Amino acid sequence: MLISAEEFLFINFCMDFLFLYLASRGTWFLNWMRLITASVFASAYALWDAIHGCFGVLDILALVAVWLIAFPVRDARLFLKTAALSFTGLMVFGSSVRIGIQLGERTLVSGAIGALLGAAIMTMAKAAFQKMSAGTKARFRVRFSECIAEFTAVIDTGNLLIEPISALPVLIADEKALGKGFIDCARSNGKLRKAAYASVGGLGVIECLRTDRMEVNFSGKWRKAPDMWLGLYPGVMRGGVHALAPGHHI
């Protein structure tokens, strides 16, 4: 079955971009140029590989290069998690396309099937990561201007709040966790954004702050936290919990 180079490149670019985007969404601040550049490189290599055939080592090096282009290398754990998610989607997509071509299906059809399967499996993988971290606690340290706050947050899979413009998750902390001085500083000097939320107590709006630095401590070692906003919960939370971290993001 003959396949045009243009069709091959287009399908591979779209799918590479889709899975890199799905892996990075809610994990890093999205850098569209990095994702586009990585997708162009991946699709061009895939075409070159299909024409000439490459050794397995080159395939591995090309895949690592795609990850290095697409994702920031500043947190090894987060980088490996994102790379694993994108690898899962790409492998499912590639396998579906190859099987479809062998069965005589058009690449567009097999590509669409591969995209659906890959996205579904990536969703299940994210859910598995989410379940693994559910119910645990972590120490957080946030800095904004001259103010610093350190507190314990529950890793809560029910915290699905996102900042609407960036679509990034929100770490919610109340006045007892942050301290009144920190909140006053944020409201006086920060460019706050508002996000609507729903809880058992009803509907509301929470102010979100992009901190200068956010760190997390799971086992005695501080590291840079994943990209997310800090939600300034009005008043004090109920139940003795004063901060909720998004379980699908940590």
Phi, psi and omega in degrees: 000126181276138179230129180289147179297323180297316179295319180298314180296317182297312182296315181294321179298313181299316182287320176301314180296318181302310185286326175293322178293314180298323181289323185272338182299127181078003179245313176238159165297127187293129174246098187299322182295321178295316181294318180295315180298316179296322180291321177298314179298315183295317181290322178295318178295321180299319178293316179298320178295319181293328182278313188260333185079128183235158177285158181301325180297320179294323177299316180295315180297321179295320180294317177298320178298321178299314180296318181295327178286318188281321190243141176294140178257080179228354177213108187300316182297314181291322179297314181294322178297314180293319179297319180296320179296313181293322178299319179301311180296317181295320180292320177295317179298310182299319179295319180295319180295315181297316179295319179297319179295319179296329179274000178089008179282153174291150183297329179296319181292309181295327177294319178296318178296317179296323179295316180296315180295316181298315180296321180294316181291323176297321178297317178294323178295319177297321179296323179294317176300320181297317181294324181296326184264355185295140173084352179274172179236157178211150175273138177238145174231122182239143180232134173217122184057237180263003185260139179229138176228141178229132186202167177260135179236144174275132176283106191245113179291345178276352177278094182254013183294135176231151173283124194296330184280312181274344183063025178266151179295167183233128170274116185265129178220141182265185185293328180291325179285316187272327186092144183297324180298318180296316181295318178298320178296317180295317181288334180277323188244346185268154173267091186278145172244154183250142179226134179280143179222160177233137179218182179300327181281352179128199182262156178193180178232134181241141178277136182243137183238137171269105185287162176288327178203141177224128181237155180229147182228111178265320188220043176093357181236126179279138175217161180295132181284157174302157181295118175199166181266162176255121179267126181269094183292130181288120179084213183238136179290160178270163172082011178079002176259131186241000177204140181231119177263144180293118184294332182279000188241341185267000000 
